[in-house]
Amino acid sequence: TQPPKPVAATPPPPKRAPEPVPAPPRTVPQSIDFSADALFGFNQAVLSPAGRAALDDFARQLTGTQYEAIFVTGHTDRLGTAKYNQKLSERRAHAVKNYLVRKGVPANRINTDGRGETQPVTRPGDCKGPRSARLIACLQPDRRVHVEVTGTKTVARKPR
């Protein structure tokens, strides 16, 4: 008699990496200030190519976010009249909103506001002298568009 032949054991199936487990949605407050000089030409409200690129990056960051609200607020420096600066800040905020809508952000979630020259970043006395390239450069921080996003975003947890 012959000894029994060993039975070939079936190898276990290969282990798969665990699939990512979605984390519970988390609140996503995001706030960013875009330099108006990066988005627009001086004294303009038409987005520049560099401004569109910056907003493209921002829109990509928003992918996967369930928006509660997006607030876009335009600001200007103190050069020009208060009335003119108010209108310019509003036009800039609307330009940003319109661009984000074209990128797929729901229009009904975006609120716009213009603050003109009323909320400067520079302090009184920081930028002195007659209107010149130097003064315009000094006042640059005041020219900005502030974007604030509130909502939730689901992020995948890494497998353990």
XYZ file of N, CA, C and O in Angstrom:
640
model
N 0.829 -1.161 0.000
C 0.000 0.000 0.000
C 0.885 1.240 0.000
O 1.949 1.267 0.576
N 0.330 2.183 -0.608
C 1.063 3.446 -0.722
C 0.530 4.437 0.301
O -0.651 4.428 0.622
N 1.457 5.291 0.773
C 0.968 6.301 1.720
C 0.017 7.264 1.018
O 0.133 7.478 -0.189
N -0.928 7.850 1.732
C -1.878 8.778 1.085
C -1.132 9.991 0.541
O -0.169 10.469 1.119
N -1.597 10.432 -0.608
C -0.990 11.621 -1.224
C -1.457 12.855 -0.467
O -2.622 12.938 -0.090
N -0.525 13.785 -0.277
C -0.968 15.006 0.413
C -1.952 15.777 -0.459
O -1.820 15.822 -1.671
N -2.916 16.329 0.175
C -3.924 17.139 -0.515
C -3.370 18.556 -0.606
O -2.922 19.121 0.380
N -3.404 19.096 -1.813
C -2.898 20.464 -2.003
C -3.861 21.443 -1.325
O -5.061 21.414 -1.583
N -3.299 22.209 -0.475
C -4.123 23.207 0.214
C -4.406 24.362 -0.734
O -3.549 24.767 -1.505
N -5.614 24.842 -0.698
C -5.975 25.993 -1.522
C -5.428 27.235 -0.831
O -5.699 27.450 0.349
N -4.630 28.011 -1.563
C -4.097 29.206 -0.909
C -5.226 30.175 -0.588
O -6.212 30.265 -1.314
N -5.064 30.870 0.506
C -6.116 31.858 0.835
C -6.127 32.955 -0.227
O -5.114 33.219 -0.873
N -7.286 33.572 -0.428
C -7.338 34.644 -1.415
C -6.401 35.781 -0.990
O -6.165 35.980 0.197
N -5.838 36.472 -1.968
C -4.932 37.565 -1.598
C -5.691 38.624 -0.800
O -6.858 38.907 -1.054
N -4.975 39.178 0.165
C -5.603 40.222 0.984
C -5.684 41.510 0.184
O -4.740 41.891 -0.482
N -6.843 42.110 0.243
C -7.016 43.417 -0.398
C -6.828 44.481 0.656
O -7.165 44.288 1.820
N -6.314 45.572 0.202
C -6.176 46.705 1.118
C -7.574 47.139 1.533
O -8.497 47.157 0.720
N -7.738 47.450 2.791
C -9.074 47.902 3.216
C -9.467 49.165 2.458
O -8.638 50.010 2.159
N -10.732 49.223 2.134
C -11.221 50.400 1.419
C -11.341 51.554 2.396
O -11.637 51.350 3.572
N -11.100 52.774 1.894
C -11.225 53.915 2.791
C -12.642 54.025 3.328
O -13.602 53.784 2.611
N -12.720 54.332 4.577
C -14.020 54.514 5.218
C -14.316 56.001 5.209
O -13.513 56.794 5.684
N -15.464 56.392 4.634
C -15.749 57.830 4.631
C -15.883 58.351 6.057
O -16.510 57.722 6.888
N -15.250 59.436 6.285
C -15.372 60.098 7.579
C -16.709 60.811 7.599
O -17.270 61.132 6.555
N -17.213 61.053 8.772
C -18.444 61.839 8.803
C -18.170 63.219 8.217
O -17.052 63.713 8.296
N -19.178 63.812 7.601
C -18.953 65.149 7.043
C -18.442 66.092 8.128
O -18.839 65.996 9.279
N -17.528 66.948 7.743
C -17.021 67.924 8.699
C -17.332 69.320 8.184
O -17.407 69.539 6.988
N -17.499 70.206 9.124
C -17.766 71.586 8.743
C -16.520 72.169 8.117
O -15.418 71.941 8.582
N -16.717 72.883 7.026
C -15.588 73.448 6.298
C -15.719 74.959 6.265
O -16.265 75.512 5.334
N -15.253 75.633 7.300
C -15.175 77.076 7.152
C -13.850 77.381 6.471
O -12.811 76.922 6.903
N -13.912 78.046 5.375
C -12.695 78.393 4.662
C -12.767 79.866 4.326
O -13.789 80.349 3.865
N -11.690 80.539 4.577
C -11.650 81.965 4.336
C -10.346 82.287 3.624
O -9.291 81.799 4.022
N -10.442 83.065 2.568
C -9.250 83.413 1.799
C -9.368 84.845 1.306
O -10.456 85.290 0.939
N -8.268 85.548 1.337
C -8.201 86.890 0.772
C -7.388 86.820 -0.506
O -6.251 86.352 -0.483
N -7.981 87.256 -1.585
C -7.274 87.375 -2.855
C -6.873 88.829 -3.014
O -7.706 89.724 -2.858
N -5.643 89.067 -3.340
C -5.224 90.427 -3.640
C -5.974 90.867 -4.892
O -5.994 90.157 -5.901
N -6.594 92.022 -4.830
C -7.295 92.519 -6.014
C -6.310 92.711 -7.159
O -6.656 92.520 -8.322
N -5.064 93.054 -6.824
C -4.060 93.228 -7.870
C -3.734 91.904 -8.555
O -3.318 91.886 -9.711
N -3.919 90.773 -7.853
C -3.702 89.460 -8.462
C -4.886 89.056 -9.336
O -4.725 88.299 -10.288
N -6.060 89.559 -9.019
C -7.268 89.190 -9.773
C -7.582 90.157 -10.908
O -8.103 89.743 -11.946
N -7.293 91.427 -10.697
C -7.713 92.484 -11.621
C -6.556 93.439 -11.893
O -5.646 93.551 -11.083
N -6.659 94.159 -12.973
C -5.744 95.269 -13.174
C -6.114 96.385 -12.212
O -7.227 96.428 -11.679
N -5.183 97.310 -11.988
C -5.452 98.436 -11.093
C -6.669 99.205 -11.594
O -6.787 99.518 -12.774
N -7.608 99.469 -10.687
C -8.801 100.246 -10.991
C -9.714 99.526 -11.991
O -10.454 100.155 -12.721
N -9.681 98.200 -12.001
C -10.474 97.406 -12.951
C -11.318 96.382 -12.205
O -11.019 96.038 -11.065
N -12.332 95.857 -12.894
C -13.173 94.799 -12.336
C -13.325 93.639 -13.308
O -14.226 92.822 -13.161
N -12.427 93.551 -14.303
C -12.421 92.432 -15.245
C -11.291 91.500 -14.825
O -10.147 91.943 -14.672
N -11.612 90.224 -14.622
C -10.605 89.277 -14.158
C -9.468 89.131 -15.160
O -9.703 88.991 -16.361
N -8.255 89.145 -14.658
C -7.072 88.932 -15.484
C -6.868 87.427 -15.669
O -7.452 86.614 -14.931
N -6.021 87.010 -16.619
C -5.724 85.573 -16.751
C -5.179 84.977 -15.440
O -5.567 83.879 -15.055
N -4.319 85.706 -14.759
C -3.790 85.217 -13.482
C -4.909 85.119 -12.440
O -4.926 84.194 -11.621
N -5.837 86.056 -12.473
C -6.969 86.023 -11.553
C -7.866 84.824 -11.807
O -8.313 84.158 -10.872
N -8.110 84.530 -13.090
C -8.916 83.348 -13.429
C -8.212 82.080 -12.965
O -8.846 81.164 -12.432
N -6.893 82.012 -13.124
C -6.137 80.835 -12.684
C -6.235 80.665 -11.166
O -6.396 79.546 -10.668
N -6.140 81.757 -10.424
C -6.249 81.688 -8.960
C -7.634 81.197 -8.547
O -7.772 80.376 -7.633
N -8.666 81.668 -9.234
C -10.027 81.226 -8.916
C -10.268 79.792 -9.366
O -11.046 79.063 -8.736
N -9.603 79.354 -10.440
C -9.687 77.945 -10.855
C -9.157 77.048 -9.737
O -9.772 76.038 -9.395
N -8.009 77.418 -9.169
C -7.436 76.643 -8.063
C -8.386 76.620 -6.871
O -8.599 75.577 -6.256
N -8.964 77.763 -6.566
C -9.894 77.848 -5.449
C -11.116 76.961 -5.706
O -11.550 76.219 -4.812
N -11.669 77.001 -6.914
C -12.839 76.183 -7.248
C -12.510 74.694 -7.116
O -13.343 73.908 -6.635
N -11.302 74.290 -7.496
C -10.892 72.886 -7.348
C -10.857 72.491 -5.869
O -11.219 71.371 -5.512
N -10.426 73.390 -5.021
C -10.385 73.098 -3.590
C -11.785 72.889 -3.013
O -11.943 72.214 -2.004
N -12.767 73.460 -3.654
C -14.143 73.350 -3.170
C -14.820 72.056 -3.611
O -15.916 71.757 -3.153
N -14.184 71.284 -4.470
C -14.775 70.047 -4.971
C -15.169 69.153 -3.801
O -14.382 68.941 -2.879
N -16.392 68.656 -3.832
C -16.880 67.777 -2.779
C -17.510 68.494 -1.604
O -17.932 67.857 -0.648
N -17.587 69.799 -1.666
C -18.171 70.566 -0.566
C -19.655 70.790 -0.811
O -20.061 71.132 -1.911
N -20.451 70.540 0.210
C -21.866 70.897 0.173
C -21.946 72.300 0.765
O -21.757 72.485 1.961
N -22.183 73.284 -0.077
C -22.123 74.678 0.363
C -23.357 75.055 1.156
O -24.463 74.777 0.754
N -23.123 75.694 2.271
C -24.209 76.368 2.953
C -24.272 77.786 2.403
O -25.322 78.259 2.026
N -23.103 78.420 2.357
C -23.050 79.779 1.819
C -21.613 80.122 1.463
O -20.664 79.622 2.063
N -21.490 80.979 0.469
C -20.203 81.542 0.087
C -20.396 83.054 0.068
O -21.324 83.554 -0.572
N -19.557 83.748 0.812
C -19.630 85.199 0.888
C -18.422 85.781 0.169
O -17.289 85.441 0.496
N -18.669 86.639 -0.806
C -17.612 87.294 -1.569
C -17.720 88.792 -1.288
O -18.753 89.405 -1.563
N -16.654 89.362 -0.724
C -16.664 90.771 -0.345
C -15.505 91.489 -1.014
O -14.349 91.103 -0.829
N -15.822 92.532 -1.787
C -14.796 93.331 -2.444
C -14.390 94.515 -1.582
O -15.213 95.074 -0.848
N -13.117 94.869 -1.667
C -12.561 96.008 -0.921
C -11.670 96.815 -1.868
O -11.069 96.263 -2.786
N -11.555 98.093 -1.609
C -10.665 98.954 -2.394
C -9.763 99.742 -1.458
O -9.941 99.728 -0.242
N -8.818 100.461 -2.064
C -8.006 101.373 -1.268
C -8.739 102.709 -1.177
O -9.863 102.848 -1.649
N -8.114 103.695 -0.591
C -8.775 104.994 -0.367
C -8.650 105.943 -1.548
O -9.211 107.040 -1.519
N -7.915 105.574 -2.583
C -7.779 106.455 -3.749
C -9.111 106.487 -4.499
O -9.753 105.464 -4.668
N -9.521 107.629 -4.957
C -10.824 107.763 -5.609
C -11.870 108.187 -4.602
O -11.624 108.222 -3.390
N -13.062 108.483 -5.100
C -14.129 108.907 -4.194
C -14.744 107.696 -3.500
O -14.671 106.569 -3.998
N -15.355 107.928 -2.367
C -15.994 106.847 -1.619
C -17.071 106.169 -2.470
O -17.187 104.939 -2.470
N -17.847 106.971 -3.201
C -18.914 106.415 -4.043
C -18.323 105.536 -5.154
O -18.804 104.429 -5.407
N -17.281 106.024 -5.806
C -16.648 105.254 -6.877
C -16.061 103.948 -6.319
O -16.231 102.872 -6.902
N -15.376 104.032 -5.179
C -14.761 102.847 -4.593
C -15.801 101.819 -4.162
O -15.582 100.617 -4.281
N -16.942 102.290 -3.677
C -18.020 101.373 -3.308
C -18.472 100.582 -4.531
O -18.590 99.359 -4.486
N -18.712 101.283 -5.631
C -19.162 100.615 -6.866
C -18.096 99.658 -7.402
O -18.410 98.556 -7.845
N -16.821 100.064 -7.351
C -15.735 99.207 -7.831
C -15.654 97.937 -6.990
O -15.509 96.831 -7.526
N -15.775 98.064 -5.684
C -15.718 96.873 -4.826
C -16.887 95.931 -5.114
O -16.723 94.706 -5.115
N -18.065 96.478 -5.389
C -19.225 95.652 -5.737
C -19.014 94.953 -7.079
O -19.326 93.762 -7.219
N -18.487 95.684 -8.067
C -18.251 95.075 -9.388
C -17.229 93.946 -9.289
O -17.367 92.915 -9.946
N -16.208 94.125 -8.476
C -15.203 93.073 -8.307
C -15.802 91.839 -7.628
O -15.527 90.709 -8.028
N -16.613 92.039 -6.610
C -17.257 90.907 -5.936
C -18.159 90.151 -6.913
O -18.157 88.915 -6.944
N -18.896 90.881 -7.733
C -19.776 90.243 -8.730
C -18.968 89.501 -9.783
O -19.374 88.430 -10.240
N -17.831 90.036 -10.179
C -16.980 89.366 -11.171
C -16.492 88.022 -10.625
O -16.480 87.015 -11.342
N -16.106 87.990 -9.351
C -15.663 86.738 -8.732
C -16.828 85.757 -8.651
O -16.692 84.580 -8.988
N -17.990 86.234 -8.223
C -19.165 85.361 -8.147
C -19.484 84.779 -9.519
O -19.667 83.559 -9.661
N -19.557 85.609 -10.530
C -19.913 85.130 -11.871
C -18.923 84.088 -12.374
O -19.305 83.102 -13.008
N -17.653 84.270 -12.067
C -16.652 83.304 -12.508
C -16.837 81.974 -11.773
O -16.774 80.906 -12.388
N -17.060 82.024 -10.467
C -17.266 80.792 -9.706
C -18.520 80.056 -10.173
O -18.536 78.821 -10.219
N -19.553 80.784 -10.538
C -20.772 80.156 -11.057
C -20.455 79.423 -12.362
O -20.900 78.289 -12.580
N -19.657 80.056 -13.222
C -19.265 79.380 -14.477
C -18.448 78.120 -14.195
O -18.413 77.212 -15.017
N -17.823 78.049 -13.038
C -17.042 76.871 -12.656
C -17.893 75.832 -11.923
O -17.365 74.849 -11.417
N -19.191 76.065 -11.819
C -20.078 75.065 -11.241
C -20.539 75.315 -9.825
O -21.253 74.497 -9.252
N -20.140 76.412 -9.226
C -20.602 76.729 -7.877
C -22.035 77.261 -7.988
O -22.308 78.125 -8.814
N -22.964 76.737 -7.189
C -24.360 77.180 -7.287
C -24.512 78.680 -6.987
O -24.115 79.156 -5.926
N -25.116 79.394 -7.927
C -25.285 80.848 -7.796
C -26.099 81.221 -6.565
O -25.826 82.243 -5.925
N -27.085 80.404 -6.235
C -27.951 80.750 -5.099
C -27.255 80.596 -3.750
O -27.806 80.951 -2.722
N -26.039 80.090 -3.746
C -25.277 79.945 -2.505
C -24.246 81.063 -2.328
O -23.602 81.134 -1.296
N -24.078 81.905 -3.351
C -23.050 82.947 -3.288
C -23.694 84.298 -3.015
O -24.579 84.730 -3.739
N -23.238 84.940 -1.971
C -23.677 86.294 -1.622
C -22.511 87.239 -1.872
O -21.371 86.908 -1.554
N -22.805 88.396 -2.428
C -21.746 89.368 -2.688
C -22.007 90.657 -1.925
O -23.147 90.991 -1.608
N -20.913 91.342 -1.652
C -20.993 92.616 -0.953
C -19.767 93.427 -1.333
O -18.707 92.867 -1.625
N -19.915 94.714 -1.362
C -18.788 95.614 -1.575
C -18.638 96.506 -0.364
O -19.626 97.045 0.131
N -17.420 96.663 0.117
C -17.172 97.509 1.284
C -16.381 98.757 0.914
O -16.047 99.534 1.795
N -16.069 98.905 -0.371
C -15.335 100.092 -0.785
C -14.046 100.236 -0.011
O -13.306 99.289 0.175
N -13.822 101.437 0.488
C -12.591 101.748 1.222
C -12.795 101.722 2.730
O -11.933 102.159 3.484
N -13.949 101.191 3.189
C -14.325 101.314 4.597
C -13.582 100.381 5.551
O -13.636 100.603 6.760
N -12.931 99.340 5.050
C -12.243 98.400 5.936
C -10.799 98.179 5.466
O -10.418 97.092 5.053
N -9.983 99.222 5.556
C -8.602 99.082 5.078
C -7.771 98.156 5.969
O -8.056 98.007 7.152
N -6.774 97.549 5.353
C -5.808 96.741 6.091
C -4.688 97.653 6.603
O -4.196 97.471 7.706
N -4.320 98.633 5.785
C -3.287 99.575 6.202
C -3.846 100.479 7.293
O -5.053 100.715 7.365
N -2.958 100.969 8.135
C -3.376 101.863 9.220
C -3.206 103.311 8.777
O -2.385 103.607 7.907
N -3.982 104.206 9.382
C -3.791 105.618 9.053
C -2.327 105.996 9.296
O -1.731 105.626 10.295
N -1.764 106.692 8.369
C -0.377 107.110 8.497
C 0.625 106.154 7.872
O 1.787 106.484 7.732
N 0.176 104.924 7.506
C 1.096 103.968 6.866
C 1.538 104.457 5.490
O 2.692 104.291 5.117
N 0.616 104.976 4.737
C 0.869 105.347 3.343
C 0.622 106.843 3.189
O -0.519 107.288 3.193
N 1.707 107.583 3.053
C 1.599 109.039 2.991
C 2.123 109.546 1.663
O 2.822 108.847 0.950
N 1.770 110.778 1.384
C 2.306 111.439 0.208
C 1.281 111.574 -0.896
O 0.154 111.083 -0.792
N 1.673 112.255 -1.958
C 0.762 112.461 -3.078
C 0.567 111.146 -3.853
O 1.342 110.201 -3.704
N -0.478 111.140 -4.661
C -0.754 109.954 -5.477
C 0.452 109.693 -6.379
O 0.854 110.542 -7.169
N 1.020 108.500 -6.216
C 2.203 108.110 -6.970
C 2.256 106.586 -7.006
O 1.473 105.912 -6.324
N 3.173 106.056 -7.788
C 3.347 104.604 -7.834
C 3.685 104.064 -6.448
O 3.229 102.985 -6.055
N 4.466 104.842 -5.699
C 4.841 104.426 -4.342
C 3.614 104.338 -3.433
O 3.455 103.383 -2.672
N 2.741 105.324 -3.498
C 1.522 105.327 -2.684
C 0.598 104.176 -3.098
O 0.055 103.471 -2.252
N 0.441 103.986 -4.395
C -0.409 102.894 -4.898
C 0.115 101.549 -4.397
O -0.649 100.696 -3.955
N 1.429 101.357 -4.449
C 2.026 100.106 -3.963
C 1.816 99.944 -2.461
O 1.529 98.840 -1.980
N 1.943 101.022 -1.720
C 1.767 100.972 -0.267
C 0.337 100.567 0.105
O 0.118 99.833 1.068
N -0.638 101.036 -0.662
C -2.049 100.759 -0.371
C -2.525 99.405 -0.915
O -3.687 99.035 -0.726
N -1.651 98.651 -1.550
C -2.034 97.387 -2.176
C -2.784 96.445 -1.229
O -3.765 95.830 -1.636
N -2.399 96.272 0.032
C -3.132 95.339 0.905
C -4.616 95.680 1.057
O -5.428 94.799 1.352
N -4.973 96.939 0.875
C -6.382 97.338 1.013
C -7.233 96.842 -0.153
O -8.445 96.669 -0.004
N -6.611 96.625 -1.297
C -7.320 96.172 -2.494
C -7.361 94.647 -2.469
O -6.361 93.980 -2.733
N -8.540 94.103 -2.154
C -8.647 92.657 -2.015
C -10.082 92.206 -2.211
O -11.016 93.008 -2.160
N -10.230 90.914 -2.414
C -11.541 90.280 -2.438
C -11.478 89.156 -1.416
O -10.625 88.260 -1.502
N -12.353 89.219 -0.438
C -12.406 88.223 0.631
C -13.493 87.216 0.283
O -14.617 87.593 -0.048
N -13.148 85.922 0.341
C -14.117 84.859 0.062
C -14.170 83.952 1.281
O -13.140 83.473 1.759
N -15.378 83.741 1.777
C -15.579 82.865 2.928
C -16.601 81.799 2.557
O -17.674 82.112 2.032
N -16.250 80.544 2.824
C -17.110 79.413 2.490
C -17.507 78.714 3.779
O -16.654 78.429 4.617
N -18.794 78.440 3.923
C -19.250 77.582 5.010
C -19.998 76.431 4.372
O -20.705 76.594 3.372
N -19.805 75.247 4.940
C -20.450 74.064 4.392
C -19.855 72.824 5.027
O -19.166 72.889 6.039
N -20.122 71.689 4.408
C -19.562 70.435 4.892
C -18.868 69.728 3.738
O -19.240 69.887 2.575
N -17.848 68.968 4.098
C -17.094 68.227 3.090
C -16.783 66.857 3.679
O -16.341 66.751 4.826
N -17.025 65.809 2.912
C -16.706 64.471 3.350
C -15.304 64.140 2.856
O -15.006 64.327 1.673
N -14.482 63.672 3.753
C -13.126 63.286 3.373
C -12.954 61.814 3.722
O -13.459 61.337 4.723
N -12.265 61.062 2.857
C -12.047 59.637 3.100
C -10.964 59.472 4.152
O -9.953 60.139 4.118
N -11.224 58.550 5.072
C -10.205 58.226 6.065
C -9.212 57.280 5.402
O -9.588 56.435 4.609
N -7.975 57.384 5.791
C -6.969 56.471 5.268
C -7.140 55.119 5.929
O -7.455 55.025 7.114
N -6.945 54.021 5.152
C -7.070 52.703 5.759
C -5.989 52.496 6.821
O -4.906 53.033 6.727
N -6.320 51.690 7.786
C -5.350 51.435 8.869
C -4.519 50.241 8.554
O -4.799 49.345 7.924
